[in-house]
CSV table of C-alpha atoms and ligand atoms in Angstrom, one decimal:
chain,number,residue,atom,x,y,z
A,1,MET,CA,50.7,-28.7,-11.0
A,2,SER,CA,51.6,-32.1,-12.3
A,3,LYS,CA,54.1,-34.7,-11.3
A,4,LYS,CA,56.0,-35.9,-14.3
A,5,ASN,CA,57.6,-39.2,-14.4
A,6,LYS,CA,60.9,-37.3,-14.1
A,7,THR,CA,62.8,-37.5,-10.9
A,8,ALA,CA,66.0,-36.0,-9.6
A,9,LYS,CA,68.7,-38.2,-8.0
A,10,LEU,CA,70.5,-37.0,-4.9
A,11,THR,CA,73.4,-38.7,-3.2
A,12,ILE,CA,74.0,-37.5,0.3
A,13,GLY,CA,77.8,-37.3,0.5
A,14,THR,CA,78.0,-37.8,4.3
A,15,THR,CA,76.0,-41.1,4.4
A,16,GLY,CA,76.1,-42.3,0.8
A,17,GLN,CA,72.3,-42.5,0.9
A,18,GLU,CA,70.7,-42.2,-2.5
A,19,LEU,CA,67.3,-40.5,-3.0
A,20,GLU,CA,64.9,-40.1,-5.9
A,21,LEU,CA,63.0,-36.8,-5.6
A,22,PRO,CA,59.9,-36.1,-7.7
A,23,ILE,CA,60.1,-33.2,-10.2
A,24,LEU,CA,57.0,-31.0,-10.4
A,25,SER,CA,55.9,-29.1,-13.5
A,26,GLY,CA,53.8,-26.0,-13.7
A,27,THR,CA,52.1,-24.8,-16.9
A,28,GLN,CA,55.1,-22.6,-17.7
A,29,GLY,CA,58.5,-21.8,-16.2
A,30,PRO,CA,61.1,-24.0,-14.7
A,31,ASP,CA,60.3,-27.4,-13.1
A,32,ALA,CA,60.8,-27.7,-9.4
A,33,ILE,CA,62.3,-30.6,-7.4
A,34,ASP,CA,60.0,-31.6,-4.6
A,35,VAL,CA,62.1,-31.8,-1.5
A,36,THR,CA,59.3,-32.0,1.1
A,37,SER,CA,60.3,-35.6,2.0
A,38,LEU,CA,64.0,-34.9,2.2
A,39,TYR,CA,64.3,-34.3,6.0
A,40,LYS,CA,62.1,-37.3,6.8
A,41,GLU,CA,64.0,-39.6,4.4
A,42,ALA,CA,67.5,-38.4,4.9
A,43,GLY,CA,67.7,-36.1,7.9
A,44,VAL,CA,69.0,-33.1,6.0
A,45,PHE,CA,67.6,-29.7,5.1
A,46,THR,CA,68.0,-27.7,1.9
A,47,TYR,CA,69.8,-24.4,2.4
A,48,ASP,CA,68.7,-21.4,0.3
A,49,PRO,CA,68.7,-18.1,2.1
A,50,GLY,CA,67.0,-15.4,0.0
A,51,PHE,CA,65.1,-18.1,-1.8
A,52,MET,CA,67.5,-18.0,-4.8
A,53,SER,CA,66.3,-21.4,-6.1
A,54,THR,CA,63.3,-22.2,-4.0
A,55,ALA,CA,59.6,-22.1,-4.9
A,56,SER,CA,57.7,-21.4,-1.7
A,57,CYS,CA,54.3,-22.4,-3.1
A,58,ASP,CA,52.4,-23.1,-6.3
A,59,SER,CA,50.2,-20.3,-7.7
A,60,GLY,CA,48.0,-19.6,-10.7
A,61,ILE,CA,47.9,-15.8,-10.4
A,62,THR,CA,51.0,-14.2,-11.9
A,63,TYR,CA,53.7,-15.5,-14.3
A,64,ILE,CA,57.1,-13.9,-14.7
A,65,ASP,CA,59.9,-14.8,-17.1
A,66,GLY,CA,62.7,-12.6,-15.8
A,67,ASP,CA,65.1,-13.5,-18.6
A,68,LYS,CA,62.6,-12.5,-21.3
A,69,GLY,CA,61.1,-9.6,-19.4
A,70,ILE,CA,57.6,-11.1,-19.4
A,71,LEU,CA,54.9,-10.4,-16.8
A,72,ARG,CA,51.4,-11.8,-17.0
A,73,TYR,CA,48.4,-11.7,-14.7
A,74,ARG,CA,46.3,-14.9,-15.1
A,75,GLY,CA,47.8,-15.4,-18.6
A,76,TYR,CA,47.3,-11.8,-19.9
A,77,ASP,CA,50.3,-9.7,-20.8
A,78,ILE,CA,50.9,-6.8,-18.5
A,79,ALA,CA,51.3,-4.2,-21.3
A,80,GLU,CA,48.0,-5.3,-22.9
A,81,LEU,CA,46.2,-5.0,-19.5
A,82,ALA,CA,47.8,-1.6,-18.8
A,83,LYS,CA,46.7,-0.3,-22.2
A,84,GLY,CA,43.2,-1.8,-22.5
A,85,SER,CA,41.8,-2.5,-19.0
A,86,THR,CA,41.0,-0.5,-15.9
A,87,PHE,CA,42.4,-1.2,-12.5
A,88,VAL,CA,39.1,-2.5,-11.1
A,89,GLU,CA,38.9,-5.0,-14.1
A,90,VAL,CA,42.4,-6.2,-13.2
A,91,CYS,CA,41.3,-6.6,-9.5
A,92,TYR,CA,38.5,-8.8,-10.7
A,93,LEU,CA,40.9,-10.7,-12.9
A,94,LEU,CA,43.4,-11.3,-10.1
A,95,LEU,CA,40.8,-12.4,-7.7
A,96,ASN,CA,38.6,-14.5,-10.0
A,97,GLY,CA,41.0,-15.8,-12.6
A,98,LYS,CA,39.1,-14.4,-15.6
A,99,LEU,CA,38.3,-11.0,-17.1
A,100,PRO,CA,34.8,-9.9,-16.2
A,101,ASN,CA,32.0,-9.4,-18.7
A,102,LYS,CA,30.0,-6.2,-18.5
A,103,LYS,CA,27.5,-7.5,-15.9
A,104,GLU,CA,30.2,-9.0,-13.7
A,105,PHE,CA,32.3,-5.8,-14.0
A,106,ASN,CA,29.3,-3.5,-13.0
A,107,GLU,CA,28.5,-5.7,-10.0
A,108,PHE,CA,32.1,-5.9,-8.8
A,109,ASN,CA,32.7,-2.2,-9.4
A,110,ARG,CA,29.5,-1.4,-7.4
A,111,THR,CA,30.7,-3.6,-4.5
A,112,ILE,CA,34.1,-2.0,-4.4
A,113,THR,CA,32.6,1.5,-4.6
A,114,GLU,CA,30.2,0.7,-1.7
A,115,HIS,CA,33.0,-0.2,0.6
A,116,THR,CA,35.2,2.8,0.2
A,117,LEU,CA,34.2,4.6,3.4
A,118,VAL,CA,36.1,3.9,6.6
A,119,HIS,CA,34.7,3.8,10.1
A,120,GLU,CA,34.6,7.3,11.7
A,121,GLN,CA,36.6,6.0,14.6
A,122,ILE,CA,39.6,5.4,12.3
A,123,HIS,CA,39.7,9.2,11.7
A,124,PHE,CA,40.2,9.6,15.5
A,125,MET,CA,42.9,6.9,15.4
A,126,TYR,CA,44.8,8.9,12.8
A,127,ARG,CA,44.7,11.9,15.1
A,128,GLY,CA,46.9,10.0,17.5
A,129,PHE,CA,49.8,10.0,15.1
A,130,PRO,CA,52.3,12.8,14.9
A,131,ARG,CA,51.8,14.9,11.8
A,132,ARG,CA,55.3,14.0,10.7
A,133,ALA,CA,54.6,10.2,10.8
A,134,HIS,CA,55.5,8.4,7.6
A,135,PRO,CA,52.3,7.4,5.8
A,136,MET,CA,53.5,3.8,5.6
A,137,ALA,CA,53.6,3.7,9.4
A,138,ILE,CA,50.0,4.9,9.5
A,139,LEU,CA,48.9,2.6,6.7
A,140,SER,CA,50.4,-0.5,8.3
A,141,GLY,CA,48.8,0.4,11.6
A,142,ALA,CA,45.5,1.3,10.1
A,143,PHE,CA,45.3,-2.0,8.2
A,144,ALA,CA,46.0,-4.0,11.3
A,145,SER,CA,43.3,-2.0,13.2
A,146,LEU,CA,40.7,-2.8,10.5
A,147,SER,CA,40.4,-6.2,12.2
A,148,ALA,CA,39.2,-4.4,15.3
A,149,PHE,CA,36.3,-2.9,13.3
A,150,TYR,CA,35.1,-5.8,11.1
A,151,HIS,CA,34.4,-8.7,13.3
A,152,ASP,CA,31.9,-10.0,10.7
A,153,SER,CA,34.6,-10.8,8.2
A,154,LEU,CA,37.3,-12.4,10.3
A,155,ASP,CA,36.3,-16.0,9.9
A,156,ILE,CA,39.0,-17.2,7.5
A,157,ASN,CA,37.3,-20.5,7.0
A,158,ASP,CA,34.1,-18.9,5.6
A,159,PRO,CA,34.5,-18.1,1.9
A,160,ALA,CA,31.8,-15.3,2.1
A,161,GLN,CA,33.7,-13.6,4.9
A,162,ARG,CA,37.0,-14.0,3.0
A,163,ASP,CA,35.4,-12.2,0.1
A,164,LEU,CA,33.9,-9.5,2.2
A,165,SER,CA,37.3,-8.8,3.8
A,166,ALA,CA,38.9,-8.8,0.4
A,167,PHE,CA,36.4,-6.2,-1.0
A,168,ARG,CA,36.8,-4.1,2.1
A,169,MET,CA,40.6,-4.0,1.9
A,170,ILE,CA,40.7,-3.2,-1.8
A,171,ALA,CA,38.1,-0.5,-1.5
A,172,LYS,CA,39.4,1.1,1.7
A,173,VAL,CA,43.1,1.3,1.0
A,174,PRO,CA,42.8,4.4,-1.3
A,175,THR,CA,40.8,6.1,1.4
A,176,LEU,CA,43.3,5.2,4.1
A,177,ALA,CA,46.3,6.2,2.0
A,178,ALA,CA,44.8,9.6,1.0
A,179,MET,CA,43.7,10.2,4.6
A,180,ALA,CA,47.4,9.7,5.7
A,181,TYR,CA,48.5,12.3,3.2
A,182,LYS,CA,45.8,14.8,4.2
A,183,TYR,CA,46.6,14.3,7.8
A,184,SER,CA,50.3,15.0,7.2
A,185,ILE,CA,49.6,18.4,5.6
A,186,GLY,CA,46.9,19.4,8.2
A,187,GLN,CA,44.0,19.3,5.8
A,188,PRO,CA,40.7,17.6,6.5
A,189,ALA,CA,40.2,14.1,5.1
A,190,VAL,CA,38.2,14.1,1.8
A,191,TYR,CA,35.4,11.5,1.8
A,192,PRO,CA,35.2,9.1,-1.1
A,193,ARG,CA,32.9,9.9,-4.0
A,194,ASN,CA,30.9,7.0,-5.5
A,195,ASP,CA,30.3,8.8,-8.9
A,196,LEU,CA,34.1,8.7,-9.7
A,197,SER,CA,36.1,5.8,-11.0
A,198,PHE,CA,38.6,4.1,-8.6
A,199,SER,CA,41.6,6.2,-9.7
A,200,GLU,CA,39.6,9.5,-10.1
A,201,ASN,CA,38.3,9.0,-6.6
A,202,PHE,CA,41.8,8.5,-5.2
A,203,LEU,CA,43.1,11.6,-6.9
A,204,HIS,CA,40.1,13.5,-5.7
A,205,MET,CA,40.7,12.3,-2.1
A,206,MET,CA,44.3,13.4,-2.4
A,207,PHE,CA,43.9,16.8,-3.9
A,208,ALA,CA,40.4,18.1,-3.3
A,209,VAL,CA,39.8,20.6,-0.5
A,210,PRO,CA,36.4,21.6,0.9
A,211,ALA,CA,36.8,25.2,-0.1
A,212,GLU,CA,36.7,24.7,-3.9
A,213,GLU,CA,35.8,22.3,-6.6
A,214,TYR,CA,38.5,19.9,-7.8
A,215,LYS,CA,38.3,18.5,-11.3
A,216,VAL,CA,40.3,15.3,-12.0
A,217,ASP,CA,42.5,15.5,-15.1
A,218,PRO,CA,41.6,12.5,-17.2
A,219,VAL,CA,45.3,12.0,-18.4
A,220,LEU,CA,46.4,11.8,-14.8
A,221,ALA,CA,43.5,9.5,-13.8
A,222,LYS,CA,44.5,7.2,-16.7
A,223,ALA,CA,48.1,7.3,-15.7
A,224,MET,CA,47.3,6.6,-12.1
A,225,ASP,CA,45.1,3.6,-13.1
A,226,GLN,CA,47.9,2.3,-15.3
A,227,ILE,CA,50.4,2.6,-12.4
A,228,PHE,CA,48.0,0.7,-10.1
A,229,ILE,CA,47.6,-2.1,-12.8
A,230,LEU,CA,51.4,-2.4,-13.2
A,231,HIS,CA,51.9,-2.7,-9.4
A,232,ALA,CA,48.9,-5.0,-8.7
A,233,ASP,CA,50.8,-8.3,-8.3
A,234,HIS,CA,54.3,-9.7,-8.8
A,235,GLU,CA,54.1,-13.3,-7.6
A,236,GLN,CA,56.2,-14.4,-4.6
A,237,ASN,CA,58.1,-11.2,-3.8
A,238,ALA,CA,59.2,-10.2,-0.2
A,239,SER,CA,55.9,-8.6,0.8
A,240,THR,CA,53.7,-11.2,-0.8
A,241,SER,CA,55.7,-14.0,0.8
A,242,THR,CA,55.3,-12.1,4.1
A,243,VAL,CA,51.5,-12.0,3.7
A,244,ARG,CA,51.4,-15.7,2.9
A,245,LEU,CA,53.7,-16.6,5.8
A,246,ALA,CA,51.6,-14.5,8.2
A,247,GLY,CA,48.4,-16.0,6.8
A,248,SER,CA,49.7,-19.5,7.1
A,249,SER,CA,49.3,-19.3,10.9
A,250,GLN,CA,45.5,-18.5,10.2
A,251,ALA,CA,45.9,-14.9,11.2
A,252,ASN,CA,43.1,-12.6,10.0
A,253,PRO,CA,43.6,-11.1,6.6
A,254,PHE,CA,43.7,-7.4,7.8
A,255,THR,CA,46.8,-8.1,9.9
A,256,CYS,CA,48.4,-10.2,7.2
A,257,ILE,CA,48.1,-7.3,4.7
A,258,SER,CA,49.5,-5.0,7.4
A,259,ALA,CA,52.5,-7.3,7.6
A,260,GLY,CA,52.9,-7.1,3.8
A,261,ILE,CA,52.8,-3.3,4.0
A,262,ALA,CA,55.6,-3.3,6.6
A,263,SER,CA,57.7,-5.5,4.3
A,264,LEU,CA,57.0,-3.4,1.3
A,265,TRP,CA,58.3,-0.3,3.1
A,266,GLY,CA,61.9,-1.3,2.8
A,267,PRO,CA,64.1,0.5,0.3
A,268,ALA,CA,65.1,-2.7,-1.4
A,269,HIS,CA,61.4,-3.4,-2.2
A,270,GLY,CA,58.6,-0.8,-2.4
A,271,GLY,CA,60.7,2.0,-0.9
A,272,ALA,CA,62.8,2.2,-4.0
A,273,ASN,CA,60.6,4.7,-5.9
A,274,GLU,CA,61.1,7.2,-3.1
A,275,ALA,CA,64.9,6.5,-3.1
A,276,VAL,CA,65.0,7.0,-6.9
A,277,ILE,CA,63.8,10.6,-6.6
A,278,ASN,CA,66.2,11.3,-3.7
A,279,MET,CA,69.0,9.9,-5.9
A,280,LEU,CA,68.1,11.9,-9.0
A,281,GLU,CA,68.0,15.0,-6.9
A,282,GLU,CA,71.3,14.2,-5.3
A,283,ILE,CA,72.8,13.7,-8.8
A,284,GLY,CA,71.4,17.1,-9.6
A,285,ASP,CA,72.9,17.5,-13.0
A,286,VAL,CA,73.6,15.3,-16.0
A,287,LYS,CA,77.3,16.2,-15.7
A,288,ASN,CA,77.5,14.4,-12.3
A,289,ILE,CA,76.2,11.1,-13.6
A,290,PRO,CA,79.6,9.5,-14.3
A,291,GLU,CA,80.6,10.1,-10.6
A,292,PHE,CA,77.4,8.3,-9.4
A,293,ILE,CA,77.9,5.4,-11.9
A,294,LYS,CA,81.4,5.0,-10.5
A,295,ARG,CA,80.1,5.0,-6.9
A,296,ALA,CA,77.5,2.3,-7.8
A,297,GLN,CA,80.3,0.1,-9.0
A,298,ASP,CA,82.5,0.6,-6.0
A,299,LYS,CA,82.1,-2.3,-3.6
A,300,ASN,CA,83.4,-0.2,-0.7
A,301,ASP,CA,80.6,2.3,-1.3
A,302,PRO,CA,77.1,1.3,-0.1
A,303,PHE,CA,75.5,3.4,-2.9
A,304,ARG,CA,73.4,1.6,-5.5
A,305,LEU,CA,71.6,3.0,-8.5
A,306,MET,CA,68.1,3.0,-7.2
A,307,GLY,CA,65.5,1.8,-9.6
A,308,PHE,CA,68.0,-0.5,-11.2
A,309,GLY,CA,68.3,-4.3,-10.9
A,310,HIS,CA,65.8,-6.9,-9.9
A,311,ARG,CA,66.0,-10.3,-8.3
A,312,VAL,CA,63.9,-11.8,-11.1
A,313,TYR,CA,64.2,-9.6,-14.2
A,314,LYS,CA,67.5,-10.0,-16.0
A,315,ASN,CA,66.0,-7.9,-18.8
A,316,TYR,CA,64.1,-4.6,-19.1
A,317,ASP,CA,61.3,-4.8,-16.5
A,318,PRO,CA,58.2,-4.8,-18.7
A,319,ARG,CA,56.5,-2.5,-16.1
A,320,ALA,CA,59.3,0.1,-16.6
A,321,ALA,CA,58.8,-0.1,-20.4
A,322,VAL,CA,55.1,0.9,-20.0
A,323,LEU,CA,55.9,3.6,-17.4
A,324,LYS,CA,58.6,5.2,-19.5
A,325,ASP,CA,55.9,5.9,-22.1
A,326,THR,CA,53.3,7.0,-19.5
A,327,CYS,CA,55.9,9.3,-17.9
A,328,SER,CA,56.4,11.2,-21.2
A,329,LYS,CA,52.6,11.5,-21.7
A,330,VAL,CA,52.0,12.8,-18.1
A,331,LEU,CA,54.8,15.3,-18.3
A,332,LYS,CA,53.6,16.5,-21.7
A,333,ALA,CA,50.0,16.9,-20.4
A,334,LEU,CA,51.3,18.9,-17.4
A,335,GLY,CA,53.7,21.0,-19.5
A,336,GLN,CA,56.7,19.6,-17.7
A,337,ILE,CA,58.4,17.7,-20.6
A,338,ASN,CA,61.7,19.5,-19.8
A,339,ASP,CA,61.7,18.4,-16.2
A,340,PRO,CA,65.3,18.3,-15.1
A,341,LEU,CA,64.9,15.0,-13.2
A,342,LEU,CA,63.5,13.3,-16.3
A,343,LYS,CA,66.5,14.5,-18.2
A,344,ILE,CA,68.9,13.1,-15.6
A,345,ALA,CA,66.9,9.8,-15.5
A,346,LYS,CA,66.9,9.3,-19.3
A,347,GLU,CA,70.6,10.0,-19.5
A,348,LEU,CA,71.4,7.8,-16.5
A,349,GLU,CA,69.5,5.0,-18.1
A,350,LYS,CA,71.3,5.4,-21.4
A,351,ILE,CA,74.7,5.4,-19.7
A,352,ALA,CA,74.0,2.5,-17.4
A,353,LEU,CA,72.5,0.4,-20.2
A,354,ASN,CA,75.8,0.7,-22.1
A,355,ASP,CA,78.1,0.3,-19.1
A,356,ASP,CA,80.0,-3.0,-18.8
A,357,TYR,CA,79.3,-3.3,-15.0
A,358,PHE,CA,75.5,-3.1,-15.5
A,359,VAL,CA,75.5,-5.1,-18.8
A,360,LYS,CA,77.5,-8.0,-17.2
A,361,ARG,CA,75.1,-8.2,-14.2
A,362,LYS,CA,72.0,-7.7,-16.3
A,363,LEU,CA,70.9,-4.6,-14.3
A,364,TYR,CA,68.1,-2.9,-16.1
A,365,PRO,CA,65.6,-0.1,-15.0
A,366,ASN,CA,62.9,-1.6,-12.8
A,367,VAL,CA,59.3,-0.4,-12.2
A,368,ASP,CA,60.4,2.2,-9.7
A,369,PHE,CA,62.7,4.0,-12.0
A,370,TYR,CA,60.0,6.1,-13.8
A,371,SER,CA,57.0,5.9,-11.3
A,372,GLY,CA,58.6,8.4,-9.0
A,373,ILE,CA,59.0,11.0,-11.8
A,374,ILE,CA,55.3,10.6,-12.7
A,375,TYR,CA,54.3,11.0,-9.1
A,376,LYS,CA,56.4,14.0,-8.6
A,377,ALA,CA,54.9,15.7,-11.7
A,378,MET,CA,51.4,14.9,-10.4
A,379,GLY,CA,52.3,16.8,-7.2
A,380,ILE,CA,52.4,13.7,-5.0
A,381,PRO,CA,55.0,14.0,-2.2
A,382,THR,CA,57.8,11.4,-2.1
A,383,SER,CA,56.6,10.0,1.3
A,384,MET,CA,53.4,8.9,-0.5
A,385,TYR,CA,55.2,6.9,-3.3
A,386,THR,CA,55.4,3.7,-1.3
A,387,PRO,CA,51.8,4.0,0.1
A,388,LEU,CA,50.7,4.1,-3.6
A,389,PHE,CA,52.6,0.9,-4.3
A,390,ALA,CA,50.9,-0.6,-1.2
A,391,LEU,CA,47.5,0.7,-2.5
A,392,ALA,CA,47.9,-1.1,-5.8
A,393,ARG,CA,49.5,-4.2,-4.4
A,394,THR,CA,46.7,-4.8,-1.8
A,395,VAL,CA,44.7,-6.7,-4.4
A,396,GLY,CA,47.7,-8.9,-5.3
A,397,TRP,CA,48.3,-9.7,-1.6
A,398,VAL,CA,44.6,-10.4,-1.1
A,399,ALA,CA,44.4,-12.6,-4.2
A,400,GLN,CA,47.5,-14.6,-3.1
A,401,TRP,CA,46.2,-14.9,0.5
A,402,ARG,CA,42.8,-16.1,-0.8
A,403,GLU,CA,44.5,-18.6,-3.1
A,404,MET,CA,46.5,-19.9,-0.2
A,405,MET,CA,43.5,-20.2,2.1
A,406,GLU,CA,41.5,-22.1,-0.6
A,407,ASP,CA,44.3,-24.7,-0.9
A,408,PRO,CA,43.4,-27.8,1.1
A,409,ALA,CA,47.1,-28.7,1.3
A,410,GLN,CA,47.9,-25.3,3.0
A,411,ARG,CA,49.8,-25.6,6.3
A,412,ILE,CA,51.8,-23.3,8.5
A,413,GLY,CA,55.0,-22.0,6.9
A,414,ARG,CA,57.9,-22.9,9.0
A,415,PRO,CA,61.4,-22.6,7.4
A,416,ARG,CA,64.3,-24.5,9.1
A,417,GLN,CA,67.8,-23.2,9.7
A,418,LEU,CA,71.4,-24.2,9.6
A,419,TYR,CA,72.5,-23.6,13.2
A,420,VAL,CA,75.9,-22.0,13.5
A,421,GLY,CA,75.8,-20.9,17.2
A,422,GLU,CA,77.5,-22.3,20.3
A,423,LYS,CA,77.6,-26.0,21.1
A,424,PRO,CA,76.2,-27.1,24.5
A,425,ARG,CA,78.0,-25.2,27.3
A,426,LYS,CA,78.2,-25.6,31.1
A,427,TYR,CA,76.0,-23.1,32.9
A,428,THR,CA,77.6,-21.0,35.6
A,429,PRO,CA,75.4,-19.0,38.1
A,430,LEU,CA,75.9,-15.2,38.1
A,431,SER,CA,77.5,-15.3,41.5
A,432,LYS,CA,80.3,-17.5,40.1
A,433,ARG,CA,80.8,-15.9,36.7
A,434,LYS,CA,84.1,-14.1,36.3
B,1,CMC,N1,73.4,-0.7,-8.4
B,1,CMC,C1,74.6,-1.2,-8.5
B,1,CMC,N2,74.9,-2.5,-8.4
B,1,CMC,C2,73.9,-3.4,-8.2
B,1,CMC,C3,72.5,-2.9,-8.2
B,1,CMC,C4,72.3,-1.5,-8.3
B,1,CMC,N3,71.1,-1.0,-8.3
B,1,CMC,N4,71.7,-4.0,-8.1
B,1,CMC,C5,72.5,-5.1,-8.0
B,1,CMC,N5,73.8,-4.7,-8.1
B,1,CMC,C6,75.0,-5.6,-8.2
B,1,CMC,C7,75.3,-6.1,-6.8
B,1,CMC,O1,76.3,-5.3,-6.2
B,1,CMC,C8,75.9,-7.5,-7.2
B,1,CMC,O2,77.2,-7.3,-7.8
B,1,CMC,P1,78.3,-8.4,-7.5
B,1,CMC,O3,77.9,-9.6,-8.3
B,1,CMC,O4,79.6,-7.8,-8.1
B,1,CMC,O5,78.4,-8.6,-6.1
B,1,CMC,C9,75.0,-7.9,-8.4
B,1,CMC,O6,74.6,-6.7,-9.0
B,1,CMC,C10,73.8,-8.8,-8.0
B,1,CMC,O7,73.1,-8.0,-7.0
B,1,CMC,P2,72.3,-8.7,-5.8
B,1,CMC,O8,72.2,-7.7,-4.7
B,1,CMC,O9,72.9,-10.0,-5.5
B,1,CMC,O10,70.9,-8.9,-6.5
B,1,CMC,P3,69.6,-9.2,-5.7
B,1,CMC,O11,68.7,-10.0,-6.6
B,1,CMC,O12,69.8,-9.7,-4.3
B,1,CMC,O13,69.0,-7.7,-5.5
B,1,CMC,C11,67.7,-5.7,-5.8
B,1,CMC,C12,67.9,-7.2,-6.2
B,1,CMC,C13,66.5,-5.2,-6.4
B,1,CMC,C14,67.5,-5.7,-4.2
B,1,CMC,C15,69.0,-4.9,-6.2
B,1,CMC,O14,69.2,-5.0,-7.6
B,1,CMC,C16,68.9,-3.5,-5.7
B,1,CMC,O15,69.3,-3.2,-4.5
B,1,CMC,N6,68.4,-2.5,-6.5
B,1,CMC,C17,68.2,-1.2,-6.1
B,1,CMC,C18,66.9,-1.1,-5.3
B,1,CMC,C19,65.7,-1.1,-6.2
B,1,CMC,O16,65.6,-0.5,-7.2
B,1,CMC,N7,64.7,-1.9,-5.7
B,1,CMC,C20,63.4,-2.0,-6.4
B,1,CMC,C21,63.2,-3.4,-6.9
B,1,CMC,S1,61.8,-3.4,-8.1
B,1,CMC,C22,60.4,-3.1,-7.1
B,1,CMC,C23,60.0,-4.3,-6.4
B,1,CMC,O17,59.6,-5.3,-7.0
B,1,CMC,O18,59.9,-4.2,-5.1
């Protein structure tokens, strides 16, 4: 981050006070006006609910240009990473800022592999949940509870302990997610296998049963890996900002990631992939699409086209572009190319992309539009879609949390407010209240 000699001039209308605020520049993207001294100098706050124009931090991890539809991790284009790298390589990249060489990769891969088991007590904890529990509820709870098991990696001021907790979370999240699924269907948890790759191991833990051998389909493992890469980080979205805010109070990383999982669960964020499938099933037939398009445009109807629109992308979400292609490959490999939901999805996309309402508001398909169809074809139940997002995003949350903890200027996050409540009132005791 550099301070240019540029400043922004601000005149406070109520007092006539004039201020010169520094303008900060990153390596790419819009400049930012530094308002940190504003309250001290002029006694006013900035007001920006929803962070429409506010950068909450500086970060060197992920770059998005929403107008151009660009997403890069540490400078590398997302489509190139999804095509050429494995998820574990991308984890290394997000955490360390560079792609690993072979030796670094092998070491890192070994470390992650060696941390995939979870404490046996956690299996007992799962048994306390009702079988119908949403896996996100279990996952969020399980993450917070990891801090009860790993006292040797809770010192956030020790870089080695921060690393250890990072490895543990990235390695254990597939185990915890698959365990939540197995628990919901009454099957025994499948233990991780160190001879499999990250994504093969996850699919194995999801679909293997003790009674027979399960062979992981390489097309599905590749698709899973790509999906994990595409979801690995997305700069300061709601869940990542939640992780940072939770971490800013020096809370331990397991509980911070648990908070991120809770935030991701919402249908406006990570819950949208589940909502997309529900919507496509509700549409039911291509002939019903116009009715749903009309509903999405009706301000008196809360219905929205799920998997469409994004706070940052005002162009085709680059992750959706990769997934559209992956979706066709997976359905072909599984002999489901004529899947009726895919047909509805493609037609819906075509109609929406040419509809004035969507064009004017720059509403394009987002990452969730095609991921659900892939999951469905793989036999993953809808309740597991958001846990899969959480699984992949854990590395992003961890990388962002670590970046924040390594920043010497880091301080507790504490937004201010514009108070619109009652002015001081006279208190009346209960006995005298009418
Ligand atoms: N269907 C119909 N209209 C929409 C949609 C949609 N999916 N998304 C936005 N709009 C309209 C909205 O009604 C508003 O219209 P107007 O200007 O006439 O009032 C305009 O577009 C701007 O919408 P907004 O709600 O102010 O935009 P936002 O940046 O606050 O919301 C969003 C972004 C993703 C929450 C929203 O587009 C949405 O609800 N999409 C559906 C849910 C979804 O797919 N979420 C997944 C996001 S990608 C995964 C992730 O990163 O978590």
